[in-house]
Amino acid sequence: MRLSPGTALFTVFLGALTAVGPLSTDMYLPSLPAIALAFAADTGATQLTLSAHLVGFAGSQLFYGPMSDRYGRRPVMLAGFTLYIAGCFASLFVASIEELIAARFFQAIGGGASVVLARAVVRDLYEGPAAGQMLARMAAIMGIVPALAPMLGGVIEAAYGWKMNFVAMGAFGAVLALIVLTSLDETLPPARRQSAAPRAILIHYRRLIVDRRYLRYLLIASTCFAGLFAFISGSSFVLQGLYGLSPIAYGLCFGLMAAGYIAGSLTGGRLVRRLGIDGTLKVGGMFACLGGFSMLAGLIGSPSPVAIVAPIMLYGFAVGLTMPQAMAGALTPFPEIAGTASALLGFLQAGAAAAVGVYVGHGVGTSAMPMVGTIALTGFLTFAVTVFRQRKSDN
């Protein structure tokens, strides 16, 4: 059966493509303490399995975007899934934390294709607020993965050990690759394909980098996601290591953040019809700032798991509001290089998150403040950029 644009099944499939990224990071989060114990590694080294994955995930997008603008979405997506599956199963045979970091990096190089190309497919078919609505629906579907993955990962680890989580990731990738091979039609017509010559690619990237509209949306997406990744990279050490939660209890707490994200995505899909992209982003920025500073106040006043989990639900709500709309705003002016525009956004967004992850990972072993302070800062920056953008529009 072919996947038809506009159908619920098509939307679910695109949401599943974007879920490859969060699945690859969130599913094994409850296993991080066990992985550290298995390899006698410290918190910083273990956290590098996350940051290295994000670096590979980000860097690979710079390649996949232009290649898909030249050769189409389907063949590039299939090549990426092949690498992703190989990286997942390589993780089963590692003998040290360094080897696991390398396997995760290889896995990420393959996984970057599905996310960047899912957004490019949306831009092939939609633009403006319609693209924002579609991306918001995909984000709501994708949000189910962070809600369930840590809980499922905790159960799998308790029953079969941490390596079995990588088997599950590889199986998920194999199913999606089969759907692409058998049911997905190409969305980029030959008439719109671009040159893949290095000079042409650099010209396209330069065009994006000097465009102020693109840079504003890029900054919003990057700062908001960096705060979310501060929680992703540090929360297992804070909630399990400092506050003593079990892997399953931690997974439930993580699911509450994902529930906020899903609610924000669904709300954003409705708000964008009334407020437009910039208006919706301003609302999301306010919630990001509120969530970050609420967490900071809670940590200073009465540190507890509740002081972390309740505010991160607000921050997750803000991410759900802002991320799809920022992506739609960034991609809409560039239909002929949608893959390249999506790739650069994904690269810089993930690069910012990786830097935040390294900082948080080296500080949360003894205190929650590096994670919480980072979330408060990124929430404030997100709000500041959205307000600045709105005021510029009003003048």
Short mmCIF file of C-alpha atoms in Angstrom, two decimals:
data_model
loop_
_atom_site.label_atom_id
_atom_site.label_comp_id
_atom_site.label_asym_id
_atom_site.label_seq_id
_atom_site.Cartn_x
_atom_site.Cartn_y
_atom_site.Cartn_z
CA MET A 1 0.00 0.00 0.00
CA ARG A 2 1.40 3.41 -1.00
CA LEU A 3 1.56 6.27 1.50
CA SER A 4 -0.57 9.19 0.28
CA PRO A 5 0.18 12.77 1.39
CA GLY A 6 -2.58 14.27 3.51
CA THR A 7 -3.63 10.99 5.07
CA ALA A 8 -3.28 10.15 8.76
CA LEU A 9 -1.02 7.22 7.90
CA PHE A 10 1.35 9.49 5.97
CA THR A 11 1.54 11.89 8.92
CA VAL A 12 2.21 9.05 11.35
CA PHE A 13 4.99 7.75 9.14
CA LEU A 14 6.69 11.16 8.94
CA GLY A 15 6.35 11.48 12.70
CA ALA A 16 8.01 8.09 13.09
CA LEU A 17 10.90 9.25 10.88
CA THR A 18 11.52 12.25 13.12
CA ALA A 19 11.26 9.98 16.16
CA VAL A 20 14.48 8.14 15.22
CA GLY A 21 16.51 10.89 16.89
CA PRO A 22 14.76 10.97 20.28
CA LEU A 23 14.42 7.18 20.31
CA SER A 24 18.19 6.85 19.84
CA THR A 25 18.88 9.12 22.82
CA ASP A 26 15.96 8.54 25.18
CA MET A 27 15.52 4.78 25.12
CA TYR A 28 18.80 4.01 26.82
CA LEU A 29 18.81 6.94 29.27
CA PRO A 30 17.77 4.76 32.23
CA SER A 31 20.74 2.51 31.37
CA LEU A 32 23.40 5.23 31.65
CA PRO A 33 24.27 4.43 35.28
CA ALA A 34 24.46 0.70 34.40
CA ILE A 35 26.66 1.43 31.39
CA ALA A 36 28.98 3.51 33.56
CA LEU A 37 29.22 0.61 36.02
CA ALA A 38 29.75 -1.98 33.28
CA PHE A 39 32.74 -0.12 31.83
CA ALA A 40 33.99 1.45 35.09
CA ALA A 41 33.50 4.86 33.43
CA ASP A 42 32.84 8.20 35.10
CA THR A 43 29.77 10.37 34.47
CA GLY A 44 31.48 12.59 31.90
CA ALA A 45 32.76 9.68 29.80
CA THR A 46 29.39 7.93 29.90
CA GLN A 47 27.58 11.12 28.90
CA LEU A 48 29.82 11.28 25.81
CA THR A 49 27.78 8.39 24.38
CA LEU A 50 25.01 11.01 24.14
CA SER A 51 27.07 13.96 22.96
CA ALA A 52 29.03 11.91 20.40
CA HIS A 53 25.75 10.63 19.04
CA LEU A 54 24.45 14.18 18.73
CA VAL A 55 27.64 15.37 17.01
CA GLY A 56 27.40 12.56 14.44
CA PHE A 57 23.69 13.16 14.06
CA ALA A 58 24.29 16.87 13.42
CA GLY A 59 27.26 16.53 11.09
CA SER A 60 25.67 13.91 8.89
CA GLN A 61 22.76 16.21 8.12
CA LEU A 62 25.06 18.60 6.28
CA PHE A 63 25.71 15.76 3.83
CA TYR A 64 22.23 14.27 3.59
CA GLY A 65 20.42 17.56 2.90
CA PRO A 66 22.31 18.55 -0.28
CA MET A 67 22.46 14.92 -1.47
CA SER A 68 18.68 14.65 -1.19
CA ASP A 69 18.26 17.94 -3.07
CA ARG A 70 20.26 16.30 -5.88
CA TYR A 71 19.19 12.64 -5.88
CA GLY A 72 15.80 12.71 -4.16
CA ARG A 73 14.58 11.84 -0.67
CA ARG A 74 14.05 8.07 -0.93
CA PRO A 75 17.50 6.76 -1.94
CA VAL A 76 19.30 8.98 0.58
CA MET A 77 16.91 7.91 3.33
CA LEU A 78 17.52 4.23 2.58
CA ALA A 79 21.30 4.71 2.67
CA GLY A 80 21.01 6.40 6.04
CA PHE A 81 18.91 3.62 7.53
CA THR A 82 21.46 1.03 6.41
CA LEU A 83 24.18 2.82 8.39
CA TYR A 84 21.88 3.35 11.36
CA ILE A 85 21.01 -0.33 11.69
CA ALA A 86 24.68 -1.32 11.39
CA GLY A 87 25.60 1.13 14.17
CA CYS A 88 22.90 -0.21 16.48
CA PHE A 89 24.16 -3.76 16.22
CA ALA A 90 27.80 -2.71 16.52
CA SER A 91 26.89 -1.51 20.03
CA LEU A 92 26.26 -5.13 21.04
CA PHE A 93 29.92 -6.10 20.64
CA VAL A 94 31.78 -3.24 22.35
CA ALA A 95 34.30 -3.94 25.10
CA SER A 96 34.90 -0.43 26.45
CA ILE A 97 33.16 2.91 26.87
CA GLU A 98 35.33 4.30 24.05
CA GLU A 99 34.10 1.61 21.67
CA LEU A 100 30.50 2.32 22.66
CA ILE A 101 31.04 6.02 21.97
CA ALA A 102 32.37 5.13 18.51
CA ALA A 103 29.44 2.80 17.79
CA ARG A 104 26.98 5.49 18.87
CA PHE A 105 28.69 7.99 16.58
CA PHE A 106 28.38 5.58 13.64
CA GLN A 107 24.73 4.93 14.49
CA ALA A 108 24.09 8.68 14.53
CA ILE A 109 25.66 9.23 11.11
CA GLY A 110 22.97 6.97 9.68
CA GLY A 111 20.14 8.29 11.83
CA GLY A 112 20.58 11.89 10.69
CA ALA A 113 19.03 11.10 7.30
CA SER A 114 15.53 10.28 8.51
CA VAL A 115 15.06 13.47 10.50
CA VAL A 116 16.40 15.98 8.00
CA LEU A 117 14.56 14.33 5.11
CA ALA A 118 11.24 14.09 6.94
CA ARG A 119 11.29 17.89 7.24
CA ALA A 120 12.34 18.22 3.60
CA VAL A 121 9.41 16.03 2.51
CA VAL A 122 7.06 18.37 4.39
CA ARG A 123 8.53 21.38 2.59
CA ASP A 124 8.19 19.56 -0.74
CA LEU A 125 4.46 19.32 -0.13
CA TYR A 126 3.50 22.28 2.14
CA GLU A 127 4.55 25.85 2.97
CA GLY A 128 3.93 28.60 5.55
CA PRO A 129 1.34 27.93 8.29
CA ALA A 130 0.29 24.72 6.50
CA ALA A 131 3.85 23.43 6.92
CA GLY A 132 3.76 24.56 10.56
CA GLN A 133 0.56 22.60 11.15
CA MET A 134 1.99 19.49 9.53
CA LEU A 135 5.23 19.72 11.49
CA ALA A 136 3.23 20.25 14.69
CA ARG A 137 1.22 17.08 14.04
CA MET A 138 4.44 15.19 13.37
CA ALA A 139 5.93 16.60 16.58
CA ALA A 140 2.92 15.41 18.56
CA ILE A 141 3.36 11.91 17.14
CA MET A 142 7.11 12.05 17.69
CA GLY A 143 6.50 13.13 21.28
CA ILE A 144 5.03 9.73 22.07
CA VAL A 145 8.51 8.26 21.68
CA PRO A 146 10.16 10.31 24.45
CA ALA A 147 7.14 9.58 26.62
CA LEU A 148 7.41 5.82 26.21
CA ALA A 149 11.05 5.16 25.28
CA PRO A 150 12.65 5.73 28.72
CA MET A 151 9.97 3.65 30.43
CA LEU A 152 10.33 0.87 27.87
CA GLY A 153 14.10 1.16 28.05
CA GLY A 154 14.02 0.82 31.82
CA VAL A 155 11.86 -2.30 31.60
CA ILE A 156 14.08 -3.83 28.88
CA GLU A 157 17.23 -3.13 30.88
CA ALA A 158 15.74 -4.68 34.02
CA ALA A 159 14.72 -7.81 32.10
CA TYR A 160 17.48 -8.30 29.52
CA GLY A 161 20.30 -5.82 30.16
CA TRP A 162 21.20 -2.51 28.56
CA LYS A 163 22.40 -3.96 25.22
CA MET A 164 18.92 -5.12 24.31
CA ASN A 165 17.87 -1.49 23.94
CA PHE A 166 20.12 -1.23 20.89
CA VAL A 167 18.47 -4.29 19.38
CA ALA A 168 15.12 -2.53 19.73
CA MET A 169 16.49 0.63 18.09
CA GLY A 170 17.86 -1.36 15.16
CA ALA A 171 14.54 -3.16 14.69
CA PHE A 172 12.68 0.17 14.62
CA GLY A 173 15.05 1.43 11.93
CA ALA A 174 14.60 -1.74 9.89
CA VAL A 175 10.81 -1.39 9.90
CA LEU A 176 11.00 2.23 8.74
CA ALA A 177 13.50 1.35 6.01
CA LEU A 178 11.13 -1.34 4.73
CA ILE A 179 8.26 1.17 4.59
CA VAL A 180 10.40 3.65 2.64
CA LEU A 181 11.41 0.90 0.22
CA THR A 182 7.92 -0.44 -0.41
CA SER A 183 5.42 2.38 0.24
CA LEU A 184 6.93 5.88 -0.03
CA ASP A 185 6.84 7.77 -3.33
CA GLU A 186 9.52 10.32 -4.19
CA THR A 187 8.38 13.87 -3.30
CA LEU A 188 11.12 15.87 -5.03
CA PRO A 189 10.45 16.10 -8.81
CA PRO A 190 13.48 15.97 -11.13
CA ALA A 191 12.84 19.54 -12.31
CA ARG A 192 13.56 20.91 -8.82
CA ARG A 193 16.77 18.99 -8.15
CA GLN A 194 19.96 20.92 -7.49
CA SER A 195 23.62 20.38 -8.24
CA ALA A 196 25.63 18.39 -5.70
CA ALA A 197 28.93 19.98 -6.76
CA PRO A 198 30.84 21.29 -3.71
CA ARG A 199 30.77 24.87 -5.02
CA ALA A 200 26.99 24.77 -5.49
CA ILE A 201 26.48 23.32 -2.01
CA LEU A 202 28.63 26.05 -0.44
CA ILE A 203 26.70 28.72 -2.33
CA HIS A 204 23.42 27.36 -0.98
CA TYR A 205 24.75 27.27 2.59
CA ARG A 206 26.06 30.82 2.26
CA ARG A 207 22.66 31.96 1.04
CA LEU A 208 21.08 30.57 4.20
CA ILE A 209 23.69 31.91 6.61
CA VAL A 210 23.30 35.52 5.43
CA ASP A 211 19.49 35.42 5.50
CA ARG A 212 18.28 37.18 8.70
CA ARG A 213 14.88 35.52 8.65
CA TYR A 214 16.49 32.09 8.56
CA LEU A 215 18.97 32.98 11.32
CA ARG A 216 16.24 34.20 13.68
CA TYR A 217 14.26 30.99 13.37
CA LEU A 218 17.46 28.98 13.66
CA LEU A 219 18.38 30.75 16.91
CA ILE A 220 14.94 30.10 18.41
CA ALA A 221 15.07 26.41 17.50
CA SER A 222 18.64 26.03 18.77
CA THR A 223 18.26 27.74 22.14
CA CYS A 224 14.98 26.01 22.97
CA PHE A 225 16.27 22.56 21.99
CA ALA A 226 19.54 23.10 23.87
CA GLY A 227 17.56 23.49 27.09
CA LEU A 228 15.65 20.31 26.39
CA PHE A 229 18.89 18.44 25.74
CA ALA A 230 20.32 19.73 29.01
CA PHE A 231 17.51 17.79 30.67
CA ILE A 232 17.96 14.77 28.42
CA SER A 233 21.70 14.53 29.10
CA GLY A 234 21.60 15.31 32.80
CA SER A 235 18.28 14.11 34.15
CA SER A 236 19.19 10.44 34.65
CA PHE A 237 22.20 11.38 36.78
CA VAL A 238 20.19 13.97 38.74
CA LEU A 239 16.96 12.05 39.27
CA GLN A 240 18.54 8.60 39.68
CA GLY A 241 21.98 9.45 41.02
CA LEU A 242 21.22 12.42 43.28
CA TYR A 243 17.58 11.79 44.17
CA GLY A 244 17.60 7.98 44.12
CA LEU A 245 14.78 7.25 41.66
CA SER A 246 14.64 3.79 40.06
CA PRO A 247 15.06 3.41 36.27
CA ILE A 248 11.33 2.84 35.85
CA ALA A 249 10.39 5.82 38.09
CA TYR A 250 12.83 7.94 36.12
CA GLY A 251 11.19 6.80 32.89
CA LEU A 252 7.81 7.92 34.24
CA CYS A 253 9.23 11.35 35.10
CA PHE A 254 10.72 11.63 31.64
CA GLY A 255 7.34 10.69 30.20
CA LEU A 256 5.76 13.69 31.94
CA MET A 257 8.15 15.99 30.08
CA ALA A 258 7.21 14.27 26.84
CA ALA A 259 3.52 14.67 27.68
CA GLY A 260 4.09 18.42 27.96
CA TYR A 261 5.84 18.34 24.59
CA ILE A 262 2.92 16.52 22.95
CA ALA A 263 0.44 18.99 24.45
CA GLY A 264 2.53 21.90 23.18
CA SER A 265 2.72 20.44 19.68
CA LEU A 266 -1.04 19.93 19.50
CA THR A 267 -1.67 23.43 20.87
CA GLY A 268 0.81 24.95 18.40
CA GLY A 269 -0.96 23.32 15.48
CA ARG A 270 -4.12 25.17 16.48
CA LEU A 271 -2.52 28.46 17.52
CA VAL A 272 -0.62 28.92 14.27
CA ARG A 273 -3.92 29.21 12.37
CA ARG A 274 -4.88 32.23 14.53
CA LEU A 275 -1.59 33.81 15.58
CA GLY A 276 0.67 32.85 12.69
CA ILE A 277 4.18 31.47 13.07
CA ASP A 278 5.69 34.45 14.91
CA GLY A 279 2.78 34.84 17.32
CA THR A 280 2.92 31.16 18.24
CA LEU A 281 6.67 31.41 18.79
CA LYS A 282 6.20 34.30 21.21
CA VAL A 283 3.80 32.20 23.32
CA GLY A 284 6.27 29.31 23.26
CA GLY A 285 9.09 31.61 24.36
CA MET A 286 7.09 32.76 27.39
CA PHE A 287 6.49 29.17 28.49
CA ALA A 288 10.17 28.29 27.99
CA CYS A 289 11.22 31.18 30.22
CA LEU A 290 8.58 30.32 32.82
CA GLY A 291 9.58 26.65 32.91
CA GLY A 292 13.30 27.38 33.21
CA PHE A 293 13.04 29.95 35.98
CA SER A 294 10.44 27.88 37.88
CA MET A 295 12.91 25.00 37.95
CA LEU A 296 15.70 27.28 39.13
CA ALA A 297 13.52 28.72 41.90
CA GLY A 298 12.45 25.24 42.96
CA LEU A 299 16.01 23.97 43.15
CA ILE A 300 17.08 26.93 45.29
CA GLY A 301 13.99 26.83 47.53
CA SER A 302 13.22 23.14 48.06
CA PRO A 303 15.29 20.73 45.94
CA SER A 304 13.38 17.56 45.11
CA PRO A 305 12.34 15.50 42.09
CA VAL A 306 9.08 17.47 41.94
CA ALA A 307 11.04 20.74 41.67
CA ILE A 308 12.65 19.30 38.52
CA VAL A 309 9.77 17.39 36.93
CA ALA A 310 6.91 19.91 37.23
CA PRO A 311 8.80 22.78 35.54
CA ILE A 312 10.21 20.53 32.80
CA MET A 313 6.62 19.79 31.80
CA LEU A 314 6.20 23.52 31.15
CA TYR A 315 9.48 23.63 29.27
CA GLY A 316 8.46 20.58 27.23
CA PHE A 317 5.20 22.35 26.40
CA ALA A 318 7.25 25.32 25.18
CA VAL A 319 9.45 23.12 22.99
CA GLY A 320 6.34 21.58 21.41
CA LEU A 321 5.02 25.06 20.64
CA THR A 322 8.22 26.52 19.25
CA MET A 323 10.15 23.81 17.41
CA PRO A 324 7.69 22.98 14.58
CA GLN A 325 6.93 26.65 13.95
CA ALA A 326 10.59 27.69 13.95
CA MET A 327 11.32 24.92 11.44
CA ALA A 328 8.40 25.96 9.23
CA GLY A 329 9.51 29.59 9.35
CA ALA A 330 13.07 28.65 8.42
CA LEU A 331 12.19 26.32 5.53
CA THR A 332 9.30 28.17 3.89
CA PRO A 333 11.39 30.74 1.92
CA PHE A 334 13.62 28.03 0.40
CA PRO A 335 11.51 25.40 -1.44
CA GLU A 336 14.22 24.64 -4.01
CA ILE A 337 16.85 23.83 -1.34
CA ALA A 338 14.58 22.50 1.41
CA GLY A 339 16.92 19.59 2.15
CA THR A 340 19.91 21.92 2.55
CA ALA A 341 17.94 24.37 4.70
CA SER A 342 16.70 21.53 6.90
CA ALA A 343 20.22 20.12 7.15
CA LEU A 344 21.84 23.36 8.29
CA LEU A 345 19.11 23.96 10.85
CA GLY A 346 19.48 20.43 12.20
CA PHE A 347 23.27 20.65 12.28
CA LEU A 348 23.51 23.92 14.18
CA GLN A 349 20.63 23.02 16.49
CA ALA A 350 22.18 19.69 17.39
CA GLY A 351 25.65 21.23 17.64
CA ALA A 352 24.42 23.69 20.25
CA ALA A 353 22.74 20.86 22.13
CA ALA A 354 25.91 18.73 22.04
CA ALA A 355 27.95 21.57 23.56
CA VAL A 356 25.36 21.97 26.30
CA GLY A 357 25.36 18.21 26.87
CA VAL A 358 29.12 18.10 27.42
CA TYR A 359 28.92 20.94 29.94
CA VAL A 360 26.00 19.43 31.83
CA GLY A 361 27.47 15.92 31.76
CA HIS A 362 30.65 17.05 33.52
CA GLY A 363 28.77 18.86 36.27
CA VAL A 364 25.72 16.85 37.26
CA GLY A 365 27.60 14.14 39.10
CA THR A 366 27.51 16.21 42.30
CA SER A 367 24.90 18.93 41.69
CA ALA A 368 21.73 19.57 39.69
CA MET A 369 22.63 23.24 39.18
CA PRO A 370 24.51 22.85 35.84
CA MET A 371 21.44 21.25 34.29
CA VAL A 372 18.89 23.56 35.90
CA GLY A 373 20.89 26.74 35.31
CA THR A 374 21.30 25.84 31.64
CA ILE A 375 17.57 25.25 31.21
CA ALA A 376 16.79 28.60 32.83
CA LEU A 377 19.29 30.40 30.58
CA THR A 378 18.07 28.80 27.36
CA GLY A 379 14.46 29.48 28.31
CA PHE A 380 15.26 33.16 28.81
CA LEU A 381 17.20 33.37 25.53
CA THR A 382 14.36 31.70 23.61
CA PHE A 383 11.88 34.22 25.01
CA ALA A 384 14.21 37.14 24.28
CA VAL A 385 14.64 36.18 20.62
CA THR A 386 10.91 35.60 20.05
CA VAL A 387 10.03 38.97 21.61
CA PHE A 388 12.70 40.72 19.56
CA ARG A 389 11.35 39.07 16.39
CA GLN A 390 7.78 40.08 17.26
CA ARG A 391 8.71 43.68 17.95
CA LYS A 392 10.64 43.91 14.68
CA SER A 393 7.51 42.68 12.91
CA ASP A 394 5.33 45.27 14.66
CA ASN A 395 7.49 48.23 13.66
#
